[in-house]
């Protein structure tokens, strides 16, 4: 049942502290500052030189997040939309690891991409929520995100758990492949260990409902981010459009001037995602849209209060590691989408035309 919540989506958003605890359970040695995945011993990925993620929708956004992290660790990593990859696969050699990211483990586009990769000789690894799903049978290896069943069509808690599981997997891969344990891993793992509590704080204190109320009935809703926050912007827009039926788009902040800015008016609220110092550049893009009359909503750590004072609204997140902050920002955006759709009276758990698992191309 919905345990008293009006929708499964809201219940699942609120389950995230617990689902994240399950995802990280036993996988972080905080004292030693180490990742420990029972499925993959240290050295399991020492032959891997490049990583290709294949996935769709929300899982693709989690994959983009992970690819940005691995790239920052000096690895060759790309996130491909599985449907495109199946038609036009990237080159593969014996050092290529293909990671299929799929909540359901049944998505046809993702399965097709896996088959192409396997036939070309890649090592294949499934990251999924569903034990015994098709993808686990098709891939050489599996890592389970352990988020528990997700009923709402819109993926929420599984995105957070995917990002965390992929962060841990990425740390294992980067360490094995490069042969060095990064000194910075300890603070990242501490951030992940604190994440369930930090998500709880967002849930307890969120001002998302009031912001959704204030921005009711606009023409379009835009979401901007850079680096890993780009994937959070894309995810924010996907969630918003699929459950509210309002037009929403996510952009890389750098993309704005190259076309989308033409769409910006006083009737197009723009959300900006800031996860840490490195993202402060997005502020100049936000000031640009504000000068054209667009309402600006910034999701940013509470400590950035003075930097984001120019914004019309601030959705604060607790202090965290920048690579973890994207997950917290996404929780705020999940709540904005939920409340926007709720005010519009949409069938939140079963949006029109969509299915929880898309088993045809
Ligand atoms: C969006 C959503 C979809 C799925 C996509 C992939 O909220 O749920 O975009 O993320 O259909 O599904 P999985 O992860 O099951 O492969």
mmCIF file of N, CA, C and O and ligand atoms in Angstrom, residues 56-59 101-105 107 110 153-155 162 238-239 242 356 358, ligand 1:
data_model
loop_
_atom_site.group_PDB
_atom_site.id
_atom_site.type_symbol
_atom_site.label_atom_id
_atom_site.label_comp_id
_atom_site.label_asym_id
_atom_site.label_seq_id
_atom_site.Cartn_x
_atom_site.Cartn_y
_atom_site.Cartn_z
ATOM 1 N N UNK A 56 18.504 4.098 -20.668
ATOM 2 C CA UNK A 56 17.480 5.016 -21.186
ATOM 3 C C UNK A 56 16.873 5.852 -20.049
ATOM 4 O O UNK A 56 16.866 5.437 -18.891
ATOM 5 N N UNK A 57 16.322 6.987 -20.429
ATOM 6 C CA UNK A 57 15.518 7.796 -19.507
ATOM 7 C C UNK A 57 16.284 8.181 -18.246
ATOM 8 O O UNK A 57 17.436 8.640 -18.288
ATOM 9 N N UNK A 58 15.646 7.991 -17.108
ATOM 10 C CA UNK A 58 16.255 8.327 -15.823
ATOM 11 C C UNK A 58 17.550 7.551 -15.607
ATOM 12 O O UNK A 58 18.535 8.091 -15.085
ATOM 13 N N UNK A 59 17.571 6.294 -16.039
ATOM 14 C CA UNK A 59 18.797 5.490 -15.888
ATOM 15 C C UNK A 59 19.928 6.081 -16.727
ATOM 16 O O UNK A 59 21.103 6.000 -16.349
ATOM 17 N N UNK A 101 22.648 0.065 -17.358
ATOM 18 C CA UNK A 101 21.988 0.599 -16.167
ATOM 19 C C UNK A 101 20.487 0.598 -16.432
ATOM 20 O O UNK A 101 20.009 1.289 -17.338
ATOM 21 N N UNK A 102 19.751 -0.203 -15.693
ATOM 22 C CA UNK A 102 18.315 -0.314 -15.911
ATOM 23 C C UNK A 102 17.609 -0.737 -14.629
ATOM 24 O O UNK A 102 17.932 -1.794 -14.075
ATOM 25 N N UNK A 103 16.711 0.118 -14.146
ATOM 26 C CA UNK A 103 15.975 -0.180 -12.922
ATOM 27 C C UNK A 103 15.274 -1.517 -13.041
ATOM 28 O O UNK A 103 15.450 -2.405 -12.216
ATOM 29 N N UNK A 104 14.460 -1.651 -14.089
ATOM 30 C CA UNK A 104 13.611 -2.837 -14.255
ATOM 31 C C UNK A 104 14.402 -4.056 -14.710
ATOM 32 O O UNK A 104 14.008 -5.189 -14.453
ATOM 33 N N UNK A 105 15.489 -3.802 -15.449
ATOM 34 C CA UNK A 105 16.232 -4.907 -16.043
ATOM 35 C C UNK A 105 15.547 -5.495 -17.255
ATOM 36 O O UNK A 105 15.947 -6.564 -17.739
ATOM 37 N N UNK A 107 14.232 -3.254 -20.025
ATOM 38 C CA UNK A 107 14.069 -2.272 -21.100
ATOM 39 C C UNK A 107 14.650 -2.775 -22.427
ATOM 40 O O UNK A 107 15.834 -3.119 -22.503
ATOM 41 N N UNK A 110 17.791 -1.149 -23.958
ATOM 42 C CA UNK A 110 18.995 -1.455 -23.180
ATOM 43 C C UNK A 110 19.445 -2.895 -23.443
ATOM 44 O O UNK A 110 20.639 -3.168 -23.596
ATOM 45 N N UNK A 153 5.341 5.148 -11.811
ATOM 46 C CA UNK A 153 5.997 5.068 -13.128
ATOM 47 C C UNK A 153 7.241 5.963 -13.154
ATOM 48 O O UNK A 153 8.260 5.613 -13.736
ATOM 49 N N UNK A 154 7.154 7.114 -12.514
ATOM 50 C CA UNK A 154 8.299 8.026 -12.470
ATOM 51 C C UNK A 154 9.362 7.454 -11.522
ATOM 52 O O UNK A 154 9.088 7.180 -10.358
ATOM 53 N N UNK A 155 10.567 7.292 -12.046
ATOM 54 C CA UNK A 155 11.661 6.752 -11.230
ATOM 55 C C UNK A 155 12.172 7.830 -10.272
ATOM 56 O O UNK A 155 12.502 8.934 -10.706
ATOM 57 N N UNK A 162 20.815 4.364 -7.963
ATOM 58 C CA UNK A 162 21.687 4.104 -9.119
ATOM 59 C C UNK A 162 22.942 4.965 -9.033
ATOM 60 O O UNK A 162 24.057 4.477 -9.240
ATOM 61 N N UNK A 238 12.975 15.926 -17.065
ATOM 62 C CA UNK A 238 12.240 14.700 -17.460
ATOM 63 C C UNK A 238 11.110 14.419 -16.462
ATOM 64 O O UNK A 238 9.966 14.162 -16.850
ATOM 65 N N UNK A 239 11.456 14.500 -15.185
ATOM 66 C CA UNK A 239 10.440 14.215 -14.154
ATOM 67 C C UNK A 239 9.308 15.222 -14.255
ATOM 68 O O UNK A 239 8.137 14.873 -14.190
ATOM 69 N N UNK A 242 7.076 14.541 -17.409
ATOM 70 C CA UNK A 242 6.324 13.282 -17.483
ATOM 71 C C UNK A 242 5.162 13.229 -16.504
ATOM 72 O O UNK A 242 4.155 12.601 -16.810
ATOM 73 N N UNK A 356 5.777 1.507 -16.857
ATOM 74 C CA UNK A 356 6.913 1.388 -15.925
ATOM 75 C C UNK A 356 8.095 0.699 -16.582
ATOM 76 O O UNK A 356 9.229 1.053 -16.349
ATOM 77 N N UNK A 358 9.546 -0.531 -20.343
ATOM 78 C CA UNK A 358 9.304 -0.361 -21.786
ATOM 79 C C UNK A 358 9.990 -1.515 -22.513
ATOM 80 O O UNK A 358 11.182 -1.461 -22.800
HETATM 81 C C1 LIG B 1 11.336 8.194 -15.994
HETATM 82 C C2 LIG B 1 11.383 6.761 -16.183
HETATM 83 C C3 LIG B 1 11.895 6.205 -17.490
HETATM 84 C C4 LIG B 1 12.843 5.041 -17.223
HETATM 85 C C5 LIG B 1 13.288 4.387 -18.527
HETATM 86 C C6 LIG B 1 14.310 3.286 -18.307
HETATM 87 O O1 LIG B 1 10.845 8.531 -14.735
HETATM 88 O O2 LIG B 1 11.033 6.027 -15.312
HETATM 89 O O3 LIG B 1 12.530 7.187 -18.257
HETATM 90 O O4 LIG B 1 13.930 5.526 -16.505
HETATM 91 O O5 LIG B 1 12.173 3.868 -19.196
HETATM 92 O O6 LIG B 1 13.795 2.284 -17.485
HETATM 93 P P1 LIG B 1 14.741 1.232 -16.804
HETATM 94 O O7 LIG B 1 15.575 1.933 -15.833
HETATM 95 O O8 LIG B 1 13.810 0.231 -16.171
HETATM 96 O O9 LIG B 1 15.568 0.612 -17.903
#
